[in-house]
Short mmCIF file of C-alpha atoms and ligand atoms in Angstrom, two decimals:
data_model
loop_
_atom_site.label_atom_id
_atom_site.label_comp_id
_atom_site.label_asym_id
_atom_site.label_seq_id
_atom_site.Cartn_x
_atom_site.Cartn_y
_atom_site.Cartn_z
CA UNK A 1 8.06 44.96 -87.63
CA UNK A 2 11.51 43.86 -87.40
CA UNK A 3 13.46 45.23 -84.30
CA UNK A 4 17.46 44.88 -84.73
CA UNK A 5 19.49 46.25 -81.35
CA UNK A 6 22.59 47.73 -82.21
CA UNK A 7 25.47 47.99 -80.16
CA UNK A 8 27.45 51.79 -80.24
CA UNK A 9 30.48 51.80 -79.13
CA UNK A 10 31.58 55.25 -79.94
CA UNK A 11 35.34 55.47 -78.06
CA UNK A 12 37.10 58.13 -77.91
CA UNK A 13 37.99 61.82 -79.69
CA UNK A 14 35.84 62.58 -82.77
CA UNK A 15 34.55 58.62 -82.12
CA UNK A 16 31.19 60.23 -80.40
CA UNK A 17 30.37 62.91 -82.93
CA UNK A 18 30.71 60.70 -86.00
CA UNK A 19 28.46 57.90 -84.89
CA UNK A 20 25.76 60.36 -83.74
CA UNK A 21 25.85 61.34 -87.25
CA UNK A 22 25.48 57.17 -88.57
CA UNK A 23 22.69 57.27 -86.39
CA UNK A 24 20.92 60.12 -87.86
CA UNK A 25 21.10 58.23 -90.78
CA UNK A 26 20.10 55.02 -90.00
CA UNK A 27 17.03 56.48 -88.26
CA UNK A 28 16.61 58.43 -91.12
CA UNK A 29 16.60 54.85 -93.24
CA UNK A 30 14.60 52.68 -90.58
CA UNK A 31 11.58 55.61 -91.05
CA UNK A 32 11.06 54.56 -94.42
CA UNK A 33 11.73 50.75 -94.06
CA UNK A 34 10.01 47.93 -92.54
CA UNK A 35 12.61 47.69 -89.60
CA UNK A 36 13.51 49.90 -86.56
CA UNK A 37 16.58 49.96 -84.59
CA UNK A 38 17.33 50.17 -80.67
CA UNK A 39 20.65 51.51 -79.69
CA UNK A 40 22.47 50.29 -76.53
CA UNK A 41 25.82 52.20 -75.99
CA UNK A 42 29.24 50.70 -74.94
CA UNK A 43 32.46 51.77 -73.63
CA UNK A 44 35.57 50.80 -75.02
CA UNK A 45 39.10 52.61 -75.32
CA UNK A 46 40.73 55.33 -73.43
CA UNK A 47 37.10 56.61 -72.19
CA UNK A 48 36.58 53.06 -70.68
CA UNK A 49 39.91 53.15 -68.83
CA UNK A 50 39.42 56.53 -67.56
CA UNK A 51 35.87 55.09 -65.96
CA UNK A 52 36.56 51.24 -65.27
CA UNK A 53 40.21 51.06 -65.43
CA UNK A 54 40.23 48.24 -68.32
CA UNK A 55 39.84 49.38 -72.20
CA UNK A 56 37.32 47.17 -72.61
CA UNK A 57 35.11 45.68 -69.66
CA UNK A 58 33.25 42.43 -69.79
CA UNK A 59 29.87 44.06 -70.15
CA UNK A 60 31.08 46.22 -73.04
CA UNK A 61 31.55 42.17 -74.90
CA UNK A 62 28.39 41.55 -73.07
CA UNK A 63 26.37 43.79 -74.73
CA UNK A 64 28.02 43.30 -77.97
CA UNK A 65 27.33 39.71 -78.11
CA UNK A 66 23.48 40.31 -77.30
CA UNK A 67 23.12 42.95 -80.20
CA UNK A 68 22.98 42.47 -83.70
CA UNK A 69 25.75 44.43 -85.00
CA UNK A 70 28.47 46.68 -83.04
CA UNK A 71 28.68 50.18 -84.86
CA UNK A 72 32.14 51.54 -83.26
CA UNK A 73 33.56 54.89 -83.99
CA UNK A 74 37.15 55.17 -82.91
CA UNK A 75 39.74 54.94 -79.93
CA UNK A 76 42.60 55.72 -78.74
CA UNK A 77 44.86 59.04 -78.02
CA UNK A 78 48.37 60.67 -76.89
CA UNK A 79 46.38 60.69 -73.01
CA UNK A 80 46.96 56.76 -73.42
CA UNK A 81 50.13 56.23 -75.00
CA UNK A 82 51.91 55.67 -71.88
CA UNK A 83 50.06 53.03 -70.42
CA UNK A 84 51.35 49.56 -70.25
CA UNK A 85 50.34 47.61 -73.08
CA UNK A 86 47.56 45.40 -71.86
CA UNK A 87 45.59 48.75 -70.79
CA UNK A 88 46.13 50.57 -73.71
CA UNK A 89 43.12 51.05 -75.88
CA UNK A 90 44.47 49.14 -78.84
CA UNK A 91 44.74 46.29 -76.47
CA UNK A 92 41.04 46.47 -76.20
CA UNK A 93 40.33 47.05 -79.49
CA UNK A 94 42.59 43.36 -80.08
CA UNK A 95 40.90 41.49 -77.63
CA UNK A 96 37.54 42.57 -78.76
CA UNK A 97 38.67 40.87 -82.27
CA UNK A 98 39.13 38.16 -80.43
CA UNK A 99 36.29 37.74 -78.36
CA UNK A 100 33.61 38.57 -81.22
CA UNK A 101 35.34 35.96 -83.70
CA UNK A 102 35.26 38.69 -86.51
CA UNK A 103 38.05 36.91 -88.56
CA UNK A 104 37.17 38.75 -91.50
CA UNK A 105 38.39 42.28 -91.95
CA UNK A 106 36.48 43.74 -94.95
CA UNK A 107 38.15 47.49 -96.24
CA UNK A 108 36.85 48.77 -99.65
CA UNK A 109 38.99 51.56 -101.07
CA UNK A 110 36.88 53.62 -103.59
CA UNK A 111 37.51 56.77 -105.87
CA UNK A 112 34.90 58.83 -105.75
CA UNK A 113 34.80 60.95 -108.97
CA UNK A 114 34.07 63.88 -107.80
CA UNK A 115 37.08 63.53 -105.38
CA UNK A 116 39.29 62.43 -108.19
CA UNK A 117 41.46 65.58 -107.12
CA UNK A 118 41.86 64.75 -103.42
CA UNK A 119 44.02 61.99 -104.13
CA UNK A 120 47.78 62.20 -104.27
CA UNK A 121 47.66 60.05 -107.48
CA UNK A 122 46.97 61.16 -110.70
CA UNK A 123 43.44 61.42 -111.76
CA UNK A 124 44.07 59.31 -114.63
CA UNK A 125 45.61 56.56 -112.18
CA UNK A 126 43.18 55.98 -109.58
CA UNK A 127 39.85 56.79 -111.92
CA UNK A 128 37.56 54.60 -111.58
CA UNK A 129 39.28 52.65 -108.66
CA UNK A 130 36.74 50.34 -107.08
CA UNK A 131 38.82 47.35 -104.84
CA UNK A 132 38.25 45.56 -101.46
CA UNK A 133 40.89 44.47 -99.22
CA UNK A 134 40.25 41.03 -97.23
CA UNK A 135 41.91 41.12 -94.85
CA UNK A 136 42.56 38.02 -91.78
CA UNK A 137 41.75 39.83 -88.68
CA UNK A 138 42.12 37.81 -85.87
CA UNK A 139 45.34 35.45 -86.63
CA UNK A 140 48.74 35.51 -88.02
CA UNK A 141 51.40 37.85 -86.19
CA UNK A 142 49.34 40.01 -84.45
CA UNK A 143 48.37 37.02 -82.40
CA UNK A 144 50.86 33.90 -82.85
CA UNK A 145 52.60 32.38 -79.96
CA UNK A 146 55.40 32.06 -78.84
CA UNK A 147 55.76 36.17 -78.19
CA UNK A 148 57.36 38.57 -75.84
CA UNK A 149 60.26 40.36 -75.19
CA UNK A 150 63.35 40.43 -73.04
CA UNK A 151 65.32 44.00 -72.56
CA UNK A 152 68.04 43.20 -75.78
CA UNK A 153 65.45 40.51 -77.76
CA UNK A 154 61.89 40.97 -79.06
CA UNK A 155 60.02 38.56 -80.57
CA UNK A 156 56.19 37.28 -82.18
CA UNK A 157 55.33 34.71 -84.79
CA UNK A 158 53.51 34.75 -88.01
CA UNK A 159 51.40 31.39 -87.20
CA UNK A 160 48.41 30.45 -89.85
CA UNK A 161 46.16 27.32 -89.37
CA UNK A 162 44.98 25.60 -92.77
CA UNK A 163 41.26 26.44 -91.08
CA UNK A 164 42.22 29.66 -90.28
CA UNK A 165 43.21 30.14 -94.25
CA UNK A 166 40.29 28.00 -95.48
CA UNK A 167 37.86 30.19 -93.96
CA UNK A 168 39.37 33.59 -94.87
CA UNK A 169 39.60 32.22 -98.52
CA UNK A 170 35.95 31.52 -98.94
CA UNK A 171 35.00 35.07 -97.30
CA UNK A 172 37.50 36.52 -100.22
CA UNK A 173 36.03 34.13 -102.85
CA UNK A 174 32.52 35.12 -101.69
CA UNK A 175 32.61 38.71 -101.97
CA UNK A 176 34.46 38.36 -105.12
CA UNK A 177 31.19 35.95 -106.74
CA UNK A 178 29.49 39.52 -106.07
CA UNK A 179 32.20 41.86 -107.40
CA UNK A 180 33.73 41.28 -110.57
CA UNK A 181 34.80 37.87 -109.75
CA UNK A 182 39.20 38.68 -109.22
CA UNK A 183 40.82 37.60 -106.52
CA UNK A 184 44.55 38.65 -105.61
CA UNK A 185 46.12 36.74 -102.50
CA UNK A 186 49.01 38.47 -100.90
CA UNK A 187 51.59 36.78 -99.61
CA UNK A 188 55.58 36.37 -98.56
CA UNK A 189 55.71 32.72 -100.50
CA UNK A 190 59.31 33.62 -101.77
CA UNK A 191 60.56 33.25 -98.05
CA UNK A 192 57.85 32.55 -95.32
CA UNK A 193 57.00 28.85 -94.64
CA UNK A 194 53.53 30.24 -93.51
CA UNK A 195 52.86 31.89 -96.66
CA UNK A 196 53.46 28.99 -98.30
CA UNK A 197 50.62 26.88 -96.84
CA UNK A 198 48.69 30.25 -97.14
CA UNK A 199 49.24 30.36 -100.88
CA UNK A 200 48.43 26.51 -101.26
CA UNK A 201 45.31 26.49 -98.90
CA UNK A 202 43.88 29.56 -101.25
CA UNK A 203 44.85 27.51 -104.55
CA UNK A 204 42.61 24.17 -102.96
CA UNK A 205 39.84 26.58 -101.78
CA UNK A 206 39.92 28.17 -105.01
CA UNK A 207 38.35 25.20 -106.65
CA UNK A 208 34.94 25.61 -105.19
CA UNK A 209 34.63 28.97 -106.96
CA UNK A 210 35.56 28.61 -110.86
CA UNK A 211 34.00 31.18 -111.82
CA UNK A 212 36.25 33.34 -109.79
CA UNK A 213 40.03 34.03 -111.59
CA UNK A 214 42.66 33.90 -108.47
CA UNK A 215 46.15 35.61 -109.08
CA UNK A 216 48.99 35.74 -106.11
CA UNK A 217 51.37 38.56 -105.48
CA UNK A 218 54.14 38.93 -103.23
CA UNK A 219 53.61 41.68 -100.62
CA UNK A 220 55.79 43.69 -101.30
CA UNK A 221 55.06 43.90 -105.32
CA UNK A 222 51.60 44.27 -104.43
CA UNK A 223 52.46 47.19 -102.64
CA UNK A 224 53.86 48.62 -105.58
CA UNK A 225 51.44 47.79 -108.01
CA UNK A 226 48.47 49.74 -105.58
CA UNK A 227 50.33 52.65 -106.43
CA UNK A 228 51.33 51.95 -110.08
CA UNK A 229 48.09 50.40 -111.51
CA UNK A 230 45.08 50.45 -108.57
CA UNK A 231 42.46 49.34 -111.22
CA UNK A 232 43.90 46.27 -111.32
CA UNK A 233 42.64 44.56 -108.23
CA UNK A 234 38.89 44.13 -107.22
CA UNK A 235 39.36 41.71 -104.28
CA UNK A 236 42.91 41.51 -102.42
CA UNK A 237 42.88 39.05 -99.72
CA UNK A 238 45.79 38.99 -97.09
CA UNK A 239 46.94 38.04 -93.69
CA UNK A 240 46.49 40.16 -90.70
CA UNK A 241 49.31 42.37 -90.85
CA UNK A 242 50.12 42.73 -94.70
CA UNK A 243 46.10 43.58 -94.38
CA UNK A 244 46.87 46.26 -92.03
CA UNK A 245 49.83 47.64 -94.16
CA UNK A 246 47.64 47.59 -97.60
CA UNK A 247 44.67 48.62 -96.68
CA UNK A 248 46.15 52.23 -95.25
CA UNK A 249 47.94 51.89 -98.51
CA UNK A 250 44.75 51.28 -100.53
CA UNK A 251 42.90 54.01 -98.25
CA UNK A 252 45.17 56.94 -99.75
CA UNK A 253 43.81 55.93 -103.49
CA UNK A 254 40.35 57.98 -102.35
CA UNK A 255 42.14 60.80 -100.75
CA UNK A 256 40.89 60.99 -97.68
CA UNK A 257 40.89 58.76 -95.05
CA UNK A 258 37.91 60.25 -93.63
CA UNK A 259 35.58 58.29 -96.25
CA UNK A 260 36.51 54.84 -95.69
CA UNK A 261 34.18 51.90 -93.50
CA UNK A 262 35.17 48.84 -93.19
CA UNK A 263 33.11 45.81 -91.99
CA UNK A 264 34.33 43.03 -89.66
CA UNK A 265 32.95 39.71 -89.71
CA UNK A 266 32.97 36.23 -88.88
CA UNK A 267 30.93 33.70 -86.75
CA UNK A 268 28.65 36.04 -84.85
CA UNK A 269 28.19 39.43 -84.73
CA UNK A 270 30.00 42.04 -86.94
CA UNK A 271 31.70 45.31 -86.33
CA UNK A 272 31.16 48.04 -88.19
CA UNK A 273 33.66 50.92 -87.90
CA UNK A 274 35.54 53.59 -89.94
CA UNK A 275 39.07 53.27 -91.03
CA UNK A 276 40.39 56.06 -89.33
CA UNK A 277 41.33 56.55 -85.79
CA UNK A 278 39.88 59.10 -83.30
CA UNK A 279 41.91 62.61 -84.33
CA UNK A 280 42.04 63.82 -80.89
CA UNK A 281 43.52 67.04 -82.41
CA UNK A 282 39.89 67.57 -83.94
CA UNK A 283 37.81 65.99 -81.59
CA UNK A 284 34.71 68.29 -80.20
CA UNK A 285 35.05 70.56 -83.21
CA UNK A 286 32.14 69.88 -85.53
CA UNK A 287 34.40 69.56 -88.25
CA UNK A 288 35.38 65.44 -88.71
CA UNK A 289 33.90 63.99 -91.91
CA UNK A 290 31.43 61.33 -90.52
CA UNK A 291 30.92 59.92 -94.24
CA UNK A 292 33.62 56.82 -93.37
CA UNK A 293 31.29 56.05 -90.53
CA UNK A 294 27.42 56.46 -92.32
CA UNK A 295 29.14 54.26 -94.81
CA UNK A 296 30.33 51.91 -92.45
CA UNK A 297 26.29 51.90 -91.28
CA UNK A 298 25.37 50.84 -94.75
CA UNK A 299 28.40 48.29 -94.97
CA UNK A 300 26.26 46.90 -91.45
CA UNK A 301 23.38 46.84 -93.29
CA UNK A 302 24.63 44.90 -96.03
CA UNK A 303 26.79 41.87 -94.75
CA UNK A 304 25.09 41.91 -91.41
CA UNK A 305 21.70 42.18 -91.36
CA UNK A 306 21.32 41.73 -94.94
CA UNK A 307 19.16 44.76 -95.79
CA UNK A 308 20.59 45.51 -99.08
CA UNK A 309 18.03 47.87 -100.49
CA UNK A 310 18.51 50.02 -97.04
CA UNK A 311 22.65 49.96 -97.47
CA UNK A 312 22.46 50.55 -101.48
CA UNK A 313 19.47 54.41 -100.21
CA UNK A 314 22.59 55.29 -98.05
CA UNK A 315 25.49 54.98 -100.43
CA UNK A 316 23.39 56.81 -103.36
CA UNK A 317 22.61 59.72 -100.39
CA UNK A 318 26.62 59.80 -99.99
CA UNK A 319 27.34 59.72 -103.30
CA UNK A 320 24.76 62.90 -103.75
CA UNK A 321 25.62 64.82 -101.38
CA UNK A 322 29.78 64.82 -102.45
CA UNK A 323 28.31 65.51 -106.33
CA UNK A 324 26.49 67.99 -104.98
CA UNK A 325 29.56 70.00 -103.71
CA UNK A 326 28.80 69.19 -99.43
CA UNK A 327 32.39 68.79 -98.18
CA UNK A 328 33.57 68.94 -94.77
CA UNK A 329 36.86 70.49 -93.99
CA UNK A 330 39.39 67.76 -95.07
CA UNK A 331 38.07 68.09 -98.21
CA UNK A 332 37.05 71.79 -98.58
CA UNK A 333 39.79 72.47 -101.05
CA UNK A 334 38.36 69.60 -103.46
CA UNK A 335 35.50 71.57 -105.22
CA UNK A 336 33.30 72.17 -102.31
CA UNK A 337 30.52 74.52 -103.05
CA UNK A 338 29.46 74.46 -99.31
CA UNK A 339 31.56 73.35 -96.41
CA UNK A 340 29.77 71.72 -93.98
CA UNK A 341 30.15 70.69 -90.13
CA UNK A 342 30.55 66.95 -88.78
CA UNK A 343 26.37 67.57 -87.87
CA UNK A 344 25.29 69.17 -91.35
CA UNK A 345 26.91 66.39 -93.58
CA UNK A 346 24.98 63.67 -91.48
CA UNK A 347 21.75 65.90 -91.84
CA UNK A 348 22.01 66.51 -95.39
CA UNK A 349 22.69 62.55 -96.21
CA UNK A 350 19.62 61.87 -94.10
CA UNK A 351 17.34 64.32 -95.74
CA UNK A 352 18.20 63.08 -99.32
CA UNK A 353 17.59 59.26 -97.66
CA UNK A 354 14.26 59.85 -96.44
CA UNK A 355 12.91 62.44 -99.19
C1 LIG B 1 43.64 48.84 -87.81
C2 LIG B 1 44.54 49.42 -86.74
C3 LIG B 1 44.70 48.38 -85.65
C4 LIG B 1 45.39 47.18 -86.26
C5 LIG B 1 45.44 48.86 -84.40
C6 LIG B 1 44.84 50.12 -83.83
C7 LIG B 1 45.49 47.79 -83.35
O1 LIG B 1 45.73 49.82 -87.29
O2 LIG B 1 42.48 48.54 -87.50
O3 LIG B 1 44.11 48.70 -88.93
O4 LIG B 1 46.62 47.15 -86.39
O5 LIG B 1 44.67 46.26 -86.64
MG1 LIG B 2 45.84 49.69 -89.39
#
């Protein structure tokens, strides 16, 4: 029987509750498959400052890099804020990036139609929306050298490698062959130098996929167009931070940000977390929607340990348990015929799984 170990690094506010709740259901997937998982937990965040004085201590990578996926919940908090950047959670959260080579930052925004009416959109806009935002996670400005800042000048640089861009591209291209085959690369070609070698890089990788129709948008249209015609776009690949901008963008289509995973991946092992951050305000409540983190359990499954039967049981148990009116709080107002807690939800997506 296949073993896989996976890391949890569950962080801070609702970050515990909600990945107690992917592991209900990955247990509850594992009993009727022909794998089993082993669980070693992590710190990471403000909890791992609070403890060890660094966000994220060496054994927290350790452990990481001897698993075969990282399932992370969510860091960060007000308690925090103050702290000088380089202990600050986010730091942690950067560095971890780093360290794990996940250059890949995969977001899928999807409509859900029996959420149709969460959404700040029309229904007749965002219907049917189905897209995936590729986004360059471990590059670009978030990273690029020369940076710092002096008390009257800041500064950081928006640095791309033709490697760097190469293997972003064929990620994008990739997911696209198993998507409907569109790829849209954001960029700033009108006035950044970078973009420019971004936008020719994903033109020459664009070759090896022909099947695959490529369009380019500014950044700034393509923020526009999200909100004027989402069904447009099935694959949107971008640099780090127009990523980062977009894909919160993108995340509003669905209407709440509490149903979104996201996968990042890249040489090694991949991270598997929700979109959201760690609602301190809610934490220890029983009441945070832990559907963006089962589904980020079934993105693991699918682009890291390649169980695809296994991720496909979990998003059908998802997708049941919404049509059949579950909703936790955030979305009680949405035609909920029961509301559920943060522990219910997870139960009631694991019962459907292993009936
Ligand atoms: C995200 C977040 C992070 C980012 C922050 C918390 C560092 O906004 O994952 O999108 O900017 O990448
Ligand atoms: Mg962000």
């Amino acid at each position: 029987m296949k073993k896989y170990k996976i890391a949890l690094i569950k962080g801070d506010g609702i970050g515990p509750e909600i990945i107690d709740e992917a592991v209900k259901v990955l247990d509850a997937v594992a009993s009727c498959s022909d794998f089993s998982f082993s669980y070693e937990e992590a710190l990471m965040g403000g909890c791992a400052y609070d403890i060890t004085g660094n966000p994220l201590p060496q054994e927290t990578i350790n452990i990481a890099l001897s698993s075969d996926a990282v399932l992370f919940g969510a860091i960060g908090g007000e308690k925090w804020d103050a702290l000088p950047r380089e202990m600050r959670p986010e730091s942690g959260l950067l560095r971890f990036r780093k360290e794990l080579g996940v250059y890949a930052n995969l977001r899928p925004a999807v409509v859900y139609d029996e959420l149709i009416n969460a959404s700040s959109l029309k229904a007749s806009v965002v219907k049917g929306v189905d897209l995936m935002v590729v986004r360059e996670l471990i590059g670009g400005i978030y990273f690029g050298e020369p940076k710092g800042r002096t008390a009257d000048k800041g500064w950081n640089t928006m640095v791309y490698t033709r490697d760097e861009i190469v293997r972003i591209a064929h990620q994008a291209f990739k997911i696209a062959m198993q998507r409907s085959k569109r790829v849209c690369s954001v960029d700033k070609a009108n006035v950044l130098d970078v973009s420019q070698l971004w936008r020719d890089t994903v033109i020459e990788v664009a070759k090896e996929y022909p099947e695959v129709e490529l369009s380019h948008m500014y950044v700034d249209n393509a923020a526009m167009q999200l909100i004027r015609d989402p069904r447009q776009f099935d694959v949107m690949l971008t640099g780090n931070i127009f990523g980062d901008i977009l894909s919160d963008e993108a995340s509003m289509l669905s209407g709440s940000i509490g149903l979104l995973p996201s996968a990042s991946v890249g040489a090694k092992i991949g991270v598997y977390e929700p979109i959201h951050g760690s609602a301190p305000d809610i934490a220890g409540q029983g009441i945070a929607n832990p559907i963006a983190t089962i589904a980020s359990a079934s993105m693991m499954l699918r682009y890291g340990l390649d169980e695809i039967a296994s991720a496909n049981k979990i998003d059908d148990a998802i997708k049941r348990a919404l049509s059949e009116g579950y909703r936790t709080q955030d979305l009680a107002q949405f035609d909920a015929k029961e509301v559920c807690s943060t522990s219910e939800m997870g139960s009631i997506i694991a019962n459907y799984i292993v009936r």
